[in-house]
GROMACS .gro file of C-alpha atoms in nm:
model
  315
    1PHE     CA    1   4.953 -12.562  -8.503
    2GLN     CA    2   4.612 -12.567  -8.350
    3LYS     CA    3   4.751 -12.627  -7.997
    4ILE     CA    4   5.009 -12.352  -8.034
    5TYR     CA    5   4.736 -12.120  -8.152
    6ASP     CA    6   4.515 -12.218  -7.862
    7TYR     CA    7   4.795 -12.154  -7.612
    8GLU     CA    8   4.878 -11.823  -7.768
    9PHE     CA    9   4.515 -11.729  -7.736
   10LEU     CA   10   4.487 -11.871  -7.385
   11TYR     CA   11   4.790 -11.696  -7.231
   12PRO     CA   12   4.654 -11.343  -7.262
   13ILE     CA   13   4.326 -11.458  -7.115
   14LEU     CA   14   4.503 -11.620  -6.820
   15ILE     CA   15   4.716 -11.311  -6.772
   16VAL     CA   16   4.406 -11.090  -6.772
   17ILE     CA   17   4.233 -11.323  -6.529
   18GLY     CA   18   4.542 -11.324  -6.310
   19LEU     CA   19   4.559 -10.947  -6.315
   20VAL     CA   20   4.191 -10.924  -6.231
   21LEU     CA   21   4.236 -11.166  -5.942
   22LEU     CA   22   4.537 -10.972  -5.827
   23LEU     CA   23   4.341 -10.650  -5.843
   24VAL     CA   24   4.057 -10.813  -5.650
   25VAL     CA   25   4.300 -10.937  -5.385
   26VAL     CA   26   4.473 -10.600  -5.364
   27ARG     CA   27   4.138 -10.423  -5.354
   28GLN     CA   28   4.016 -10.656  -5.081
   29TYR     CA   29   4.336 -10.601  -4.887
   30ILE     CA   30   4.298 -10.226  -4.920
   31LEU     CA   31   3.930 -10.248  -4.822
   32ASN     CA   32   4.010 -10.464  -4.522
   33LYS     CA   33   4.281 -10.226  -4.416
   34SER     CA   34   4.050  -9.930  -4.474
   35ASN     CA   35   3.772 -10.104  -4.282
   36LYS     CA   36   4.008 -10.168  -3.993
   37ASN     CA   37   4.117  -9.806  -4.000
   38LEU     CA   38   3.757  -9.691  -4.025
   39GLN     CA   39   3.657  -9.927  -3.746
   40LYS     CA   40   3.937  -9.791  -3.534
   41ILE     CA   41   3.831  -9.436  -3.616
   42VAL     CA   42   3.466  -9.521  -3.544
   43GLU     CA   43   3.561  -9.683  -3.215
   44GLU     CA   44   3.771  -9.381  -3.124
   45LYS     CA   45   3.493  -9.140  -3.224
   46THR     CA   46   3.238  -9.353  -3.039
   47LYS     CA   47   3.457  -9.349  -2.732
   48ASN     CA   48   3.497  -8.972  -2.759
   49LEU     CA   49   3.123  -8.925  -2.815
   50LYS     CA   50   3.045  -9.149  -2.519
   51LEU     CA   51   3.286  -8.952  -2.304
   52LEU     CA   52   3.140  -8.625  -2.434
   53ASN     CA   53   2.789  -8.755  -2.371
   54GLU     CA   54   2.880  -8.853  -2.016
   55THR     CA   55   3.038  -8.511  -1.965
   56LEU     CA   56   2.729  -8.339  -2.106
   57GLU     CA   57   2.502  -8.554  -1.891
   58GLU     CA   58   2.703  -8.458  -1.586
   59LYS     CA   59   2.694  -8.091  -1.685
   60ILE     CA   60   2.318  -8.115  -1.745
   61ARG     CA   61   2.271  -8.291  -1.411
   62ILE     CA   62   2.471  -8.021  -1.234
   63ALA     CA   63   2.283  -7.745  -1.422
   64VAL     CA   64   1.946  -7.900  -1.338
   65LEU     CA   65   2.051  -7.934  -0.974
   66GLU     CA   66   2.172  -7.574  -0.968
   67ASN     CA   67   1.847  -7.453  -1.130
   68THR     CA   68   1.644  -7.663  -0.888
   69ASN     CA   69   1.836  -7.518  -0.596
   70LYS     CA   70   1.802  -7.170  -0.746
   71ASP     CA   71   1.425  -7.213  -0.789
   72ALA     CA   72   1.397  -7.348  -0.435
   73MET     CA   73   1.596  -7.052  -0.303
   74LEU     CA   74   1.387  -6.803  -0.503
   75TYR     CA   75   1.069  -6.972  -0.385
   76GLN     CA   76   1.185  -6.952  -0.024
   77GLN     CA   77   1.281  -6.586  -0.065
   78ALA     CA   78   0.941  -6.512  -0.216
   79LYS     CA   79   0.770  -6.704   0.062
   80MET     CA   80   0.954  -6.508   0.330
   81ALA     CA   81   0.880  -6.178   0.155
   82SER     CA   82   0.515  -6.276   0.128
   83MET     CA   83   0.508  -6.372   0.495
   84GLY     CA   84   0.651  -6.033   0.585
   85GLU     CA   85   0.383  -5.861   0.380
   86MET     CA   86   0.118  -6.085   0.532
   87ILE     CA   87   0.232  -6.001   0.885
   88GLY     CA   88   0.215  -5.633   0.792
   89ASN     CA   89  -0.139  -5.681   0.662
   90ILE     CA   90  -0.240  -5.873   0.973
   91ALA     CA   91  -0.098  -5.597   1.194
   92HIS     CA   92  -0.302  -5.347   0.992
   93GLN     CA   93  -0.608  -5.574   1.020
   94TRP     CA   94  -0.569  -5.593   1.398
   95ARG     CA   95  -0.561  -5.219   1.465
   96GLN     CA   96  -0.938  -5.172   1.465
   97PRO     CA   97  -1.020  -5.484   1.676
   98LEU     CA   98  -0.753  -5.390   1.931
   99SER     CA   99  -0.893  -5.038   1.937
  100VAL     CA  100  -1.241  -5.183   2.008
  101ILE     CA  101  -1.105  -5.388   2.300
  102SER     CA  102  -0.907  -5.093   2.436
  103THR     CA  103  -1.204  -4.854   2.410
  104THR     CA  104  -1.445  -5.101   2.572
  105VAL     CA  105  -1.214  -5.191   2.861
  106THR     CA  106  -1.111  -4.828   2.915
  107GLY     CA  107  -1.478  -4.723   2.925
  108LEU     CA  108  -1.565  -4.986   3.185
  109ASN     CA  109  -1.256  -4.904   3.389
  110PHE     CA  110  -1.342  -4.533   3.383
  111LYS     CA  111  -1.696  -4.594   3.509
  112MET     CA  112  -1.579  -4.827   3.784
  113GLU     CA  113  -1.301  -4.588   3.889
  114TYR     CA  114  -1.540  -4.294   3.924
  115GLY     CA  115  -1.820  -4.495   4.081
  116ILE     CA  116  -2.051  -4.477   3.781
  117ASP     CA  117  -2.304  -4.757   3.787
  118VAL     CA  118  -2.262  -5.016   3.516
  119GLN     CA  119  -2.583  -5.201   3.440
  120PRO     CA  120  -2.559  -5.581   3.401
  121GLU     CA  121  -2.690  -5.558   3.045
  122GLU     CA  122  -2.422  -5.303   2.957
  123MET     CA  123  -2.152  -5.519   3.117
  124ILE     CA  124  -2.271  -5.826   2.924
  125ASP     CA  125  -2.282  -5.632   2.596
  126ASN     CA  126  -1.931  -5.499   2.649
  127LEU     CA  127  -1.794  -5.840   2.745
  128GLU     CA  128  -1.957  -5.999   2.441
  129ARG     CA  129  -1.807  -5.729   2.219
  130VAL     CA  130  -1.463  -5.797   2.364
  131ASN     CA  131  -1.510  -6.173   2.329
  132ASP     CA  132  -1.622  -6.144   1.965
  133THR     CA  133  -1.321  -5.928   1.889
  134VAL     CA  134  -1.084  -6.172   2.059
  135GLN     CA  135  -1.238  -6.458   1.857
  136PHE     CA  136  -1.175  -6.260   1.539
  137LEU     CA  137  -0.812  -6.209   1.635
  138SER     CA  138  -0.780  -6.577   1.721
  139LYS     CA  139  -0.924  -6.673   1.383
  140THR     CA  140  -0.668  -6.450   1.212
  141ILE     CA  141  -0.391  -6.636   1.395
  142ASP     CA  142  -0.543  -6.969   1.286
  143ASP     CA  143  -0.552  -6.850   0.925
  144PHE     CA  144  -0.187  -6.752   0.944
  145GLN     CA  145  -0.093  -7.089   1.097
  146ASN     CA  146  -0.284  -7.271   0.822
  147TYR     CA  147  -0.099  -7.065   0.565
  148LEU     CA  148   0.228  -7.192   0.710
  149LYS     CA  149   0.127  -7.558   0.673
  150PRO     CA  150   0.341  -7.775   0.438
  151GLN     CA  151   0.268  -7.680   0.079
  152ASP     CA  152   0.248  -8.036  -0.055
  153VAL     CA  153  -0.070  -8.122   0.137
  154GLU     CA  154  -0.344  -8.201  -0.115
  155GLU     CA  155  -0.710  -8.162  -0.031
  156LYS     CA  156  -1.043  -8.115  -0.203
  157PHE     CA  157  -1.160  -7.754  -0.195
  158ASN     CA  158  -1.385  -7.504  -0.369
  159ILE     CA  159  -1.175  -7.247  -0.556
  160LYS     CA  160  -1.391  -6.962  -0.429
  161GLU     CA  161  -1.289  -7.051  -0.071
  162VAL     CA  162  -0.939  -6.932  -0.159
  163ILE     CA  163  -1.059  -6.585  -0.263
  164VAL     CA  164  -1.302  -6.557   0.028
  165LYS     CA  165  -1.028  -6.654   0.274
  166ASN     CA  166  -0.795  -6.397   0.122
  167LEU     CA  167  -1.052  -6.120   0.154
  168GLU     CA  168  -1.131  -6.223   0.511
  169MET     CA  169  -0.764  -6.191   0.599
  170PHE     CA  170  -0.679  -5.875   0.406
  171GLY     CA  171  -1.008  -5.716   0.302
  172LYS     CA  172  -0.943  -5.417   0.526
  173ALA     CA  173  -0.644  -5.317   0.312
  174PHE     CA  174  -0.873  -5.289   0.007
  175GLU     CA  175  -1.143  -5.110   0.206
  176ASN     CA  176  -0.896  -4.855   0.345
  177ASN     CA  177  -0.785  -4.771  -0.009
  178ASP     CA  178  -1.145  -4.725  -0.131
  179ILE     CA  179  -1.125  -5.027  -0.360
  180LYS     CA  180  -1.460  -5.180  -0.451
  181ILE     CA  181  -1.444  -5.556  -0.511
  182ILE     CA  182  -1.694  -5.719  -0.749
  183LEU     CA  183  -1.714  -6.098  -0.712
  184ASN     CA  184  -1.860  -6.349  -0.960
  185PHE     CA  185  -1.801  -6.713  -0.865
  186ASP     CA  186  -1.895  -7.051  -1.008
  187ASP     CA  187  -1.855  -7.352  -0.779
  188ILE     CA  188  -1.551  -7.544  -0.906
  189PHE     CA  189  -1.366  -7.797  -0.693
  190LEU     CA  190  -0.999  -7.900  -0.709
  191VAL     CA  191  -0.785  -8.161  -0.542
  192ASN     CA  192  -0.449  -7.995  -0.492
  193SER     CA  193  -0.266  -7.768  -0.250
  194LYS     CA  194  -0.515  -7.510  -0.128
  195ASN     CA  195  -0.240  -7.315   0.047
  196GLU     CA  196  -0.035  -7.279  -0.271
  197LEU     CA  197  -0.334  -7.144  -0.463
  198LEU     CA  198  -0.400  -6.911  -0.170
  199GLN     CA  199  -0.040  -6.791  -0.202
  200VAL     CA  200  -0.092  -6.716  -0.572
  201ALA     CA  201  -0.417  -6.533  -0.498
  202ILE     CA  202  -0.243  -6.324  -0.229
  203ASN     CA  203   0.033  -6.224  -0.472
  204VAL     CA  204  -0.196  -6.134  -0.763
  205LEU     CA  205  -0.452  -5.953  -0.547
  206ASN     CA  206  -0.176  -5.756  -0.373
  207ASN     CA  207  -0.037  -5.662  -0.713
  208ALA     CA  208  -0.380  -5.532  -0.818
  209LYS     CA  209  -0.422  -5.349  -0.487
  210ASP     CA  210  -0.086  -5.173  -0.528
  211ALA     CA  211  -0.176  -5.068  -0.884
  212LEU     CA  212  -0.512  -4.931  -0.770
  213LYS     CA  213  -0.353  -4.744  -0.477
  214GLU     CA  214  -0.148  -4.543  -0.729
  215PHE     CA  215  -0.448  -4.493  -0.957
  216VAL     CA  216  -0.597  -4.148  -0.901
  217SER     CA  217  -0.972  -4.206  -0.923
  218GLU     CA  218  -1.284  -4.196  -0.710
  219ASN     CA  219  -1.390  -4.526  -0.865
  220ARG     CA  220  -1.129  -4.794  -0.797
  221LEU     CA  221  -1.261  -5.132  -0.907
  222LEU     CA  222  -1.137  -5.489  -0.871
  223PHE     CA  223  -1.320  -5.776  -1.043
  224VAL     CA  224  -1.261  -6.135  -0.930
  225SER     CA  225  -1.431  -6.409  -1.133
  226ILE     CA  226  -1.418  -6.789  -1.126
  227TYR     CA  227  -1.568  -6.979  -1.419
  228LYS     CA  228  -1.522  -7.265  -1.666
  229GLU     CA  229  -1.394  -7.206  -2.018
  230ASP     CA  230  -1.344  -7.497  -2.259
  231ASN     CA  231  -1.163  -7.760  -2.052
  232ASN     CA  232  -1.022  -7.520  -1.795
  233ALA     CA  233  -1.115  -7.349  -1.473
  234ILE     CA  234  -1.038  -6.976  -1.495
  235ILE     CA  235  -0.962  -6.737  -1.211
  236SER     CA  236  -0.971  -6.383  -1.349
  237ILE     CA  237  -0.842  -6.091  -1.138
  238LYS     CA  238  -0.898  -5.763  -1.322
  239ASP     CA  239  -0.857  -5.401  -1.214
  240ASN     CA  240  -0.939  -5.065  -1.373
  241ALA     CA  241  -0.601  -4.903  -1.295
  242GLY     CA  242  -0.519  -4.829  -1.660
  243GLY     CA  243  -0.312  -5.135  -1.744
  244ILE     CA  244   0.054  -5.235  -1.743
  245PRO     CA  245   0.304  -5.064  -1.979
  246GLU     CA  246   0.347  -5.278  -2.291
  247GLU     CA  247   0.725  -5.296  -2.251
  248VAL     CA  248   0.677  -5.439  -1.902
  249LEU     CA  249   0.432  -5.718  -1.993
  250PRO     CA  250   0.690  -5.970  -2.130
  251LYS     CA  251   0.897  -5.940  -1.809
  252ILE     CA  252   0.615  -5.936  -1.554
  253PHE     CA  253   0.678  -6.295  -1.432
  254ASP     CA  254   1.060  -6.272  -1.430
  255ALA     CA  255   1.242  -6.320  -1.100
  256TYR     CA  256   1.337  -5.994  -0.925
  257PHE     CA  257   1.153  -5.784  -1.180
  258THR     CA  258   0.947  -5.511  -1.018
  259THR     CA  259   0.819  -5.167  -1.110
  260LYS     CA  260   0.791  -5.073  -0.742
  261HIS     CA  261   1.055  -4.906  -0.530
  262LYS     CA  262   1.294  -5.161  -0.379
  263SER     CA  263   1.157  -5.087  -0.033
  264GLN     CA  264   0.808  -5.183  -0.150
  265GLY     CA  265   0.864  -5.505  -0.344
  266THR     CA  266   1.111  -5.785  -0.414
  267GLY     CA  267   0.993  -5.878  -0.763
  268LEU     CA  268   0.941  -6.240  -0.656
  269GLY     CA  269   0.566  -6.259  -0.591
  270LEU     CA  270   0.452  -6.299  -0.952
  271TYR     CA  271   0.754  -6.515  -1.034
  272MET     CA  272   0.657  -6.755  -0.754
  273SER     CA  273   0.294  -6.746  -0.869
  274TYR     CA  274   0.402  -6.846  -1.220
  275GLN     CA  275   0.611  -7.134  -1.084
  276ILE     CA  276   0.326  -7.263  -0.865
  277ILE     CA  277   0.060  -7.251  -1.138
  278THR     CA  278   0.279  -7.409  -1.408
  279ASN     CA  279   0.459  -7.669  -1.196
  280ARG     CA  280   0.209  -7.758  -0.923
  281PHE     CA  281  -0.121  -7.714  -1.106
  282ASN     CA  282   0.004  -7.793  -1.460
  283GLY     CA  283  -0.171  -7.475  -1.570
  284SER     CA  284  -0.073  -7.133  -1.696
  285ILE     CA  285  -0.097  -6.771  -1.590
  286ASP     CA  286  -0.098  -6.473  -1.821
  287VAL     CA  287  -0.178  -6.105  -1.811
  288THR     CA  288  -0.331  -5.873  -2.070
  289ASN     CA  289  -0.445  -5.513  -2.080
  290ASP     CA  290  -0.822  -5.520  -2.137
  291GLU     CA  291  -1.085  -5.259  -2.209
  292PHE     CA  292  -1.425  -5.340  -2.061
  293GLU     CA  293  -1.758  -5.187  -1.970
  294TYR     CA  294  -1.907  -5.171  -1.622
  295MET     CA  295  -2.221  -4.983  -1.522
  296GLY     CA  296  -2.221  -4.794  -1.851
  297GLU     CA  297  -1.859  -4.677  -1.815
  298ILE     CA  298  -1.557  -4.791  -2.020
  299TYR     CA  299  -1.248  -4.888  -1.820
  300LYS     CA  300  -0.902  -5.024  -1.893
  301GLY     CA  301  -0.686  -5.236  -1.668
  302ALA     CA  302  -0.468  -5.542  -1.620
  303ASN     CA  303  -0.639  -5.881  -1.632
  304PHE     CA  304  -0.451  -6.170  -1.470
  305LYS     CA  305  -0.587  -6.509  -1.573
  306LEU     CA  306  -0.503  -6.825  -1.383
  307ILE     CA  307  -0.584  -7.118  -1.613
  308LEU     CA  308  -0.619  -7.459  -1.445
  309PRO     CA  309  -0.668  -7.772  -1.661
  310ILE     CA  310  -1.003  -7.948  -1.631
  311ASP     CA  311  -0.838  -8.279  -1.536
  312THR     CA  312  -0.749  -8.129  -1.199
  313ILE     CA  313  -1.115  -8.047  -1.137
  314ILE     CA  314  -1.355  -8.267  -0.941
  315LYS     CA  315  -1.668  -8.284  -1.156
   0.00000   0.00000   0.00000
C-alpha cells in the first residue's frame, strides 16, 4: 500500500517536472530561434547602417570638397576684385607723381627750346625731383608685386606695418575724400602671412572709406587702433559715418552681400576677410555700431574689430 501510495504521489511530480523541462526546452528553442532571427535582423541592420554610413561619408566628402572648391573660387574672385580695385587706387595714386614728372620735364624742355638759360643748380633740383618721383613709382610697383606673393608665406612682422603699408599705398584716396585718419598703435608682432592680413586691412579700410565718402560732413574721421585685450591682439577700424543699418549687420560677412551698386562692389571683400581671419589666423572679426567721443564731440559709426589670439603673437 505504501509503495502504491508513493507511486501515486510520485507520478504527478514527475509529470510536472517533465512538463517544466518540456517548457524549458521549448522556451530555449524559441529563444534560440528568436536570437537567430534577431541576429539576422541585427546583421542586416548593421549592413544597412554600414552602407548608409559609407554613403553618408561619401556625400559628406563630396560636400566638403564642393564647399572647399566653392570657398577657393570665392576667394579667387574676391582676390581678383581686390586686385582690380588696387590697380585703380594705384592709378589714382600715380596721377600726381606723373604730373610732377611731366611738369618738370616740360618746363626744362620749354626753356631749352626757347634758349632760356637753365642754371646747373636748377637742372640738378629738377632732375632730383624727377628721380625721387620715379623712385616713389618704383616702390609702388614693388608693393604691388609683394602683394601678389604666395599667401602661405609666413614671416614675423609688426602688425602696425600692415596699416602703415596700406596707407602708403592708398593714403591719397583718403586724403582726396577729406578723411582724417587717427592712428594709435601698440607694437605687437605675429608670425603668419603678412600679405593676407594686408588683404584684410585693405578690404576693411576700403569699406570704411566708401562709407565716409557717402557721409555728408566736414569732419570725416577714421580711427585705426592696435592694442592688446585679455589674451588677444585687437585691430580696431572705426569710422564716424553713422553706422550700419541694424538689419544689415547679420549679413555683412556673407558672400556676395553688398549695399553698394553692383558696379561699385562685388560683396566678396568682407566675406574673404572673415575667411582669412577665422581660418588662417584662428581669430574672429565682428562689427558693431558704436557711439564715442572725440575732441568733445559725440560721434556714431561702424567699428570693425579683428581679434587675433595671443598664441599667434611673438611676446
